[in-house]
Tab-separated table of C-alpha atoms and ligand atoms in Angstrom:
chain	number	residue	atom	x	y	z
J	1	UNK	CA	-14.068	-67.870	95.646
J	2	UNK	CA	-12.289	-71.308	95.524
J	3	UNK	CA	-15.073	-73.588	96.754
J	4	UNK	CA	-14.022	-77.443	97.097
J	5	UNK	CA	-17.218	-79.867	98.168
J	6	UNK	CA	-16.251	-83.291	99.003
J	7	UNK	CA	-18.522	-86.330	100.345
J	8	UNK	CA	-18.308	-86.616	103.694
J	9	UNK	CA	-16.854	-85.609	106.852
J	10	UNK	CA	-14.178	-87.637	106.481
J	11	UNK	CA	-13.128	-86.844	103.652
J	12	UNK	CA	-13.228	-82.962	104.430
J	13	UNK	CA	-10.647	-83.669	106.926
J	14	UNK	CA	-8.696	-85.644	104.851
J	15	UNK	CA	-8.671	-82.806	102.103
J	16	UNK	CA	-8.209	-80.161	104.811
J	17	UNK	CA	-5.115	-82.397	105.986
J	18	UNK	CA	-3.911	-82.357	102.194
J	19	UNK	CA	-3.949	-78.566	101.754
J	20	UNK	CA	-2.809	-77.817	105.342
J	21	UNK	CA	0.685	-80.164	104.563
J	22	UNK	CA	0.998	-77.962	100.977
J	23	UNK	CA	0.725	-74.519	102.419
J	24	UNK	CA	2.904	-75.715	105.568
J	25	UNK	CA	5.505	-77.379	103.019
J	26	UNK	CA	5.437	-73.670	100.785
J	27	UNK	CA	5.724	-71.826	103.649
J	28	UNK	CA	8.453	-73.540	105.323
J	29	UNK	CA	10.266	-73.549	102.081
J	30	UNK	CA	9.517	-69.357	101.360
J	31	UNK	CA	10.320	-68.243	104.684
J	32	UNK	CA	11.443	-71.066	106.902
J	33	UNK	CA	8.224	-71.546	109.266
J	34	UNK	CA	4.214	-72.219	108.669
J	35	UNK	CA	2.430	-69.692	111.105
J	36	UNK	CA	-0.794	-71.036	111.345
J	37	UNK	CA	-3.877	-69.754	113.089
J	38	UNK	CA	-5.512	-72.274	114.382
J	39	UNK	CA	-9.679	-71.955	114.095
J	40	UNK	CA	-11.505	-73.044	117.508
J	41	UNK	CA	-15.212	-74.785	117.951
J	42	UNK	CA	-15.534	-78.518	117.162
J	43	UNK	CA	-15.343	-78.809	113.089
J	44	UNK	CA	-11.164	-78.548	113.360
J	45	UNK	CA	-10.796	-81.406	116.445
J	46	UNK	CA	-11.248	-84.521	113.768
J	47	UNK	CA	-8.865	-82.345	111.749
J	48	UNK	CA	-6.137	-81.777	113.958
J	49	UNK	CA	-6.112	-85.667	115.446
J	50	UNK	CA	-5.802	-86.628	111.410
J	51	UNK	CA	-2.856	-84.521	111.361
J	52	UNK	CA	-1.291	-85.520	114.762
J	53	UNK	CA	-1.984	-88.905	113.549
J	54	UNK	CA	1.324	-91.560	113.267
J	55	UNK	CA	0.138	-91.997	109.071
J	56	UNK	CA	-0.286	-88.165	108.833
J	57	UNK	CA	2.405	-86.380	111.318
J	58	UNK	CA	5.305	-87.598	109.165
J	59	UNK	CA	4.190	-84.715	106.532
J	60	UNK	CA	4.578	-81.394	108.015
J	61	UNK	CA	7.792	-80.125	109.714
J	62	UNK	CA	6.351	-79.889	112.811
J	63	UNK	CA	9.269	-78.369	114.707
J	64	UNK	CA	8.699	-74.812	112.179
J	65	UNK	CA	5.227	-74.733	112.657
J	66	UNK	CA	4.441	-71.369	114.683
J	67	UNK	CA	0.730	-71.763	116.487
J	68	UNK	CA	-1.369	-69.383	116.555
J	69	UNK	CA	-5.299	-68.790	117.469
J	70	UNK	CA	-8.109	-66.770	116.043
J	71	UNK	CA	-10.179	-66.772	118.626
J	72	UNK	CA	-10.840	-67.666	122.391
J	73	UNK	CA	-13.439	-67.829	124.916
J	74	UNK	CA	-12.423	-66.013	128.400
J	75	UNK	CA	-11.862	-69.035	130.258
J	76	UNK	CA	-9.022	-71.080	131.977
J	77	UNK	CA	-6.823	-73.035	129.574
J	78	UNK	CA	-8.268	-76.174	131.117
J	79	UNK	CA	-11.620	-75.319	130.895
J	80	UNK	CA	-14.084	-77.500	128.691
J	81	UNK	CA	-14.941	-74.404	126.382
J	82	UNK	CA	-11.143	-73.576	125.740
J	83	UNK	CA	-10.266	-73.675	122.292
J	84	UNK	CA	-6.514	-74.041	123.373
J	85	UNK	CA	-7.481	-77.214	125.629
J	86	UNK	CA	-9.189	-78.700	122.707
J	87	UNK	CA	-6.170	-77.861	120.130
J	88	UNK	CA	-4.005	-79.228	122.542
J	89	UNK	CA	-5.573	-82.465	123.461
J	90	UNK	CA	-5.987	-83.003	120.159
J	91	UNK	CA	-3.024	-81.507	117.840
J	92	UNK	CA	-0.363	-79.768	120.289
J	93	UNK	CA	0.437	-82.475	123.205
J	94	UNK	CA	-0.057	-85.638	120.167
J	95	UNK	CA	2.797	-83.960	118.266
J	96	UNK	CA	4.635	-82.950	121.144
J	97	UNK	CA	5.176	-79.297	120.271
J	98	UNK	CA	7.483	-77.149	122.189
J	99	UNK	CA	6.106	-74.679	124.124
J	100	UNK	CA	7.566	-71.668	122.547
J	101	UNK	CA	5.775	-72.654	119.473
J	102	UNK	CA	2.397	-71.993	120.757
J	103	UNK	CA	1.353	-68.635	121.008
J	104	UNK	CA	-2.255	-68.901	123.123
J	105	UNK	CA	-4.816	-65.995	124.011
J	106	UNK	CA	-5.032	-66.124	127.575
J	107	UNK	CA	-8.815	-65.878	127.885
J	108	UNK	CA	-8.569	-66.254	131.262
J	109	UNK	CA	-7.119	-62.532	131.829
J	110	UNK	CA	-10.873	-61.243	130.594
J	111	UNK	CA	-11.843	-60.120	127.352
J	112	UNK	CA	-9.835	-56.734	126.844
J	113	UNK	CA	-7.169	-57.489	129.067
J	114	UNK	CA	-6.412	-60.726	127.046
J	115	UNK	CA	-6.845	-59.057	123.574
J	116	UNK	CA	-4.402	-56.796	124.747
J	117	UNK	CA	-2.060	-59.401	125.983
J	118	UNK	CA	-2.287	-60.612	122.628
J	119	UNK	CA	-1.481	-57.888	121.043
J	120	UNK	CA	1.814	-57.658	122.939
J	121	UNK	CA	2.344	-61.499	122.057
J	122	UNK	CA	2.212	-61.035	118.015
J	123	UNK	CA	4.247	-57.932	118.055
J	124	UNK	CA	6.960	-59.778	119.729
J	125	UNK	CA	6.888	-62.646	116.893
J	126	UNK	CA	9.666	-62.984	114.891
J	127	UNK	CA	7.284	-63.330	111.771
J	128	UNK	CA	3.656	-62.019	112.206
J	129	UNK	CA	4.314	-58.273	113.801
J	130	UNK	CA	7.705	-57.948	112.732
J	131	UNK	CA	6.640	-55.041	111.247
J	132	UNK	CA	2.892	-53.328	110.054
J	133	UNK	CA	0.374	-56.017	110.633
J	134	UNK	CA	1.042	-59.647	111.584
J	135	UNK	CA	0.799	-61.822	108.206
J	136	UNK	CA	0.058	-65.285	108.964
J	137	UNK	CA	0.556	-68.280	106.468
J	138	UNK	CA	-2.802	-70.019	107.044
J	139	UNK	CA	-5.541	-68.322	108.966
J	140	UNK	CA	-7.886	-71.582	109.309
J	141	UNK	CA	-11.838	-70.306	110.319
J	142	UNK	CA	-14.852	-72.279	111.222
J	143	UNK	CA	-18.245	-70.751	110.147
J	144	UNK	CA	-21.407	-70.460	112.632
J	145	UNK	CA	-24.957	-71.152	111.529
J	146	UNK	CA	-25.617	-67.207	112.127
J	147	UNK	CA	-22.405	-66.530	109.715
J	148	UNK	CA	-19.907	-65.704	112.132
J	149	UNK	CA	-16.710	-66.895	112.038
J	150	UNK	CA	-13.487	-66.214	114.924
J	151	UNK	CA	-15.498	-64.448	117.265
J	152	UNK	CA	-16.781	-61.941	114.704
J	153	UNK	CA	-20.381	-62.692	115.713
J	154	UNK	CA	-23.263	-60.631	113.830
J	155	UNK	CA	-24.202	-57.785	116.351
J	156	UNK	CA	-21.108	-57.095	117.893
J	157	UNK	CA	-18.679	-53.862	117.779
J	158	UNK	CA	-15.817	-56.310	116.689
J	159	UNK	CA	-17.192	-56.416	113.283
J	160	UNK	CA	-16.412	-52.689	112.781
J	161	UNK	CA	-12.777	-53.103	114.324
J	162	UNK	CA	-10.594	-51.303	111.509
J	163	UNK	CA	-7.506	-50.747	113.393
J	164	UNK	CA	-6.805	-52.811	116.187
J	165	UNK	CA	-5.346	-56.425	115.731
J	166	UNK	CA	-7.346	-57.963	118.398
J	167	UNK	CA	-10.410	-56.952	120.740
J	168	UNK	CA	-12.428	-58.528	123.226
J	169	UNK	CA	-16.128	-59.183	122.427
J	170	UNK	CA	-19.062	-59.815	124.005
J	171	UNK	CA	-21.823	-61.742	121.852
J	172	UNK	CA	-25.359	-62.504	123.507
J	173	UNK	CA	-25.530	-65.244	125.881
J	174	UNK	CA	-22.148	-66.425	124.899
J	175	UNK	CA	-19.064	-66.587	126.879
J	176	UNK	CA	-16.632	-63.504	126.676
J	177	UNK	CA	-14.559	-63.801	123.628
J	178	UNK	CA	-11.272	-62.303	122.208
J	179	UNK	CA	-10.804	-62.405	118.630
J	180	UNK	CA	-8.736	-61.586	116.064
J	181	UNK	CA	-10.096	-58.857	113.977
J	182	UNK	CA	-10.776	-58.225	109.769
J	183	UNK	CA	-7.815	-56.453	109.340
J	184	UNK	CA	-5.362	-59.288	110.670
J	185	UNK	CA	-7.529	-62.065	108.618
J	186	UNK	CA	-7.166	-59.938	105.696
J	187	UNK	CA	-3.566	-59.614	105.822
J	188	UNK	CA	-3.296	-63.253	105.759
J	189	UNK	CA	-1.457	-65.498	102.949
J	190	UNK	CA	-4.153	-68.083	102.974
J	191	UNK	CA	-7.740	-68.124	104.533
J	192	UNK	CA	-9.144	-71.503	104.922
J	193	UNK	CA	-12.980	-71.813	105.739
J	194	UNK	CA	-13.750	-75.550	107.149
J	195	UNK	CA	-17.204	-76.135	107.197
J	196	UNK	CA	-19.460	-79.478	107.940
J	197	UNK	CA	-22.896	-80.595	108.326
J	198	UNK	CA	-26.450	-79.763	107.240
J	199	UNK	CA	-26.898	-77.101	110.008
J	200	UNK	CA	-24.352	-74.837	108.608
J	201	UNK	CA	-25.898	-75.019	104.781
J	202	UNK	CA	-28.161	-71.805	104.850
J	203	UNK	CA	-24.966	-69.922	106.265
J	204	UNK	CA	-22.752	-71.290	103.469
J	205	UNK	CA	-25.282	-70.824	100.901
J	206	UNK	CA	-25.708	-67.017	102.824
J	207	UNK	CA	-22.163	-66.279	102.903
J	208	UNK	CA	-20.881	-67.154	99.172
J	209	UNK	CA	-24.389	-66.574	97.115
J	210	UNK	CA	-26.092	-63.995	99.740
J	211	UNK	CA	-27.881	-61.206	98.211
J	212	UNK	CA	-29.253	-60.593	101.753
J	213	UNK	CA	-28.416	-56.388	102.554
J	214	UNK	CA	-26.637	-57.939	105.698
J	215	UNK	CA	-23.338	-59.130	105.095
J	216	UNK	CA	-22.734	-61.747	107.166
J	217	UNK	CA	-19.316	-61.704	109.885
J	218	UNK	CA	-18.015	-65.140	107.417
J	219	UNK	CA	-18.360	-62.673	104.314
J	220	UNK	CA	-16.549	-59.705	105.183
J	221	UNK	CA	-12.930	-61.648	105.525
J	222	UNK	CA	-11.615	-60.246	102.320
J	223	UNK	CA	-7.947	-61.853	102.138
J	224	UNK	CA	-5.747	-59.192	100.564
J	225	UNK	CA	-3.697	-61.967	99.072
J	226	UNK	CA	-7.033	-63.572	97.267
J	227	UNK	CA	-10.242	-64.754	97.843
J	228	UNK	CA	-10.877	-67.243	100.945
J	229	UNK	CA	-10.877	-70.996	100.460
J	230	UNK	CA	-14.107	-72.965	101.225
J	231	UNK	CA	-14.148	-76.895	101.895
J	232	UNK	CA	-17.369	-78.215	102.775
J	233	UNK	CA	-18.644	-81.399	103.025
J	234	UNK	CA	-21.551	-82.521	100.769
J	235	UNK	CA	-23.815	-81.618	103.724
J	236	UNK	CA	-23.076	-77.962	104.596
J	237	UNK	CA	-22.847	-77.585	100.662
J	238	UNK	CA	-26.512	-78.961	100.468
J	239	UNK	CA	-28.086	-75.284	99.588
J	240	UNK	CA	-25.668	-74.078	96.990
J	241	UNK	CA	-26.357	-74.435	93.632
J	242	UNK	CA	-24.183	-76.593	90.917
J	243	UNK	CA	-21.855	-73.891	90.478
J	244	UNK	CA	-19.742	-74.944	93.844
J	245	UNK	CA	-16.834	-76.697	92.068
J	246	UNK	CA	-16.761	-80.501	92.958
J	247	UNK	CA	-13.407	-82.254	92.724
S	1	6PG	C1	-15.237	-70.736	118.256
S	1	6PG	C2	-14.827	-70.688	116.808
S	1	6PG	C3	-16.035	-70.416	115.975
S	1	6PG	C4	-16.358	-71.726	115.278
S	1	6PG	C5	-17.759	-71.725	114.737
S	1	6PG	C6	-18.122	-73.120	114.231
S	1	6PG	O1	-14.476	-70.298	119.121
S	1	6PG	O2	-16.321	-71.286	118.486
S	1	6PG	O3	-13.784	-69.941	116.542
S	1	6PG	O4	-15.886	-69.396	115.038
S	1	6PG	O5	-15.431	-71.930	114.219
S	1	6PG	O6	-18.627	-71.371	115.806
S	1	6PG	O7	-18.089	-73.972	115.340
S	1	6PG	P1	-18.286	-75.558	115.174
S	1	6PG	O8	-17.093	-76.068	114.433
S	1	6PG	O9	-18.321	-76.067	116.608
S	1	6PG	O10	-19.572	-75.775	114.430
């Protein structure tokens, strides 16, 4: 499990904004477009303005970049919560993105009727769903202090989705979610965990050196094409031992 620990924050999204322009610039050159899904919550904001950012924008062929999302909460677009508002106030609208780029779950339609609609969105992509499961070049995730990650959340029937690309869930005193399932994050080219800050160290430390019977939601994405790639900030990498590889 390729685990990167640098500094600070800022740094984290500086070396998130380094790997991000590789894997946009290999898949761009293998198959003509980077489809990304984009992870919600707050870690990936500071990320996506670094990106959308006049010294930063220059390095990614924005205009092949498909957008995608691994998660939403079951609310209007414009609502506070929305991890599509928050993507694009702080990434989409800064780089100007055309519309048909952006491929959003409409959280607003309710939790299975927007999984559904989703569904019907990624089989119509000209990449992911072409044919079999979607494959997506990057599938960026966030990690919870209770493990989850998307809207996988420990608890929930989503976790034991085997088949469908994307379901509605329902975690405890949450918001309606809809979330991409294991089977779509599996199928992915790259998985990307981006994780800050001393409340999310037990989780980390859970997730990659866990010997707990419960697998935790972050530990059960198991990328076909490789294990998962972890970049943590010296913080949220507080509780592993030495053998997280510093660079
Ligand atoms: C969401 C995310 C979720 C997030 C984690 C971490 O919709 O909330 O998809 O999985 O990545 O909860 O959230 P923070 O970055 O806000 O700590």
């Amino acid at each position: 499990m390729p685990v990167s620990v640098v500094v600070d924050r800022s740094a984290l999204m500086r070396a998130a904004a380094e790997r991000i322009a590789t894997l946009a610039a290999e898949a761009i050159e293998r198959h003509g477009r980077f489809d990304w899904v984009l992870s919600g919550g707050s870690t990936p904001e500071q990320l996506y303005a670094l990106l959308a950012s006049p010294e930063q924008a220059r390095r990614i062929d924005w205009a092949r970049v498909a957008f995608f999302f691994g998660d939403e909460r079951c609310v209007p677009p414009d609502d506070p919560q929305s991890n599509y508002r928050m993507a694009r106030a702080s990434l989409l609208a800064p780089l100007g993105v055309r519309a048909d780029q952006v491929h959003r779950m409409r959280g607003e339609l309710g939790a299975e009727a927007a999984a559904e609609d989703y569904r019907a969105e990624l089989a119509r992509c000209p990449g992911p769903g072409a044919n079999g499961l979607p494959v997506f070049d990057l599938v960026l995730l966030g990690l919870g202090g209770d493990g989850h990650t998307a809207s996988l959340f420990p608890g929930t029937a989503a976790l034991d989705e085997r088949t469908r690309w994307v379901v509605g869930n329902h975690p405890d005193g949450l918001v309606p979610r809809v979330t991409l399932t294991y089977p779509v994050l599996d199928a992915a080219r790259r998985v990307l965990f981006l994780v800050s800050g001393a409340d999310k160290a037990r989780a980390v430390h859970d997730v990659l050196h866990g010997t707990s019977p419960v697998v935790l939601p972050a530990a059960r994405v198991r990328p076909h094409s490789g294990d998962a790639e972890w970049l943590l900030d010296a913080t949220a990498a507080s509780a592993l031992d030495e053998r997280a590889s510093t660079p």
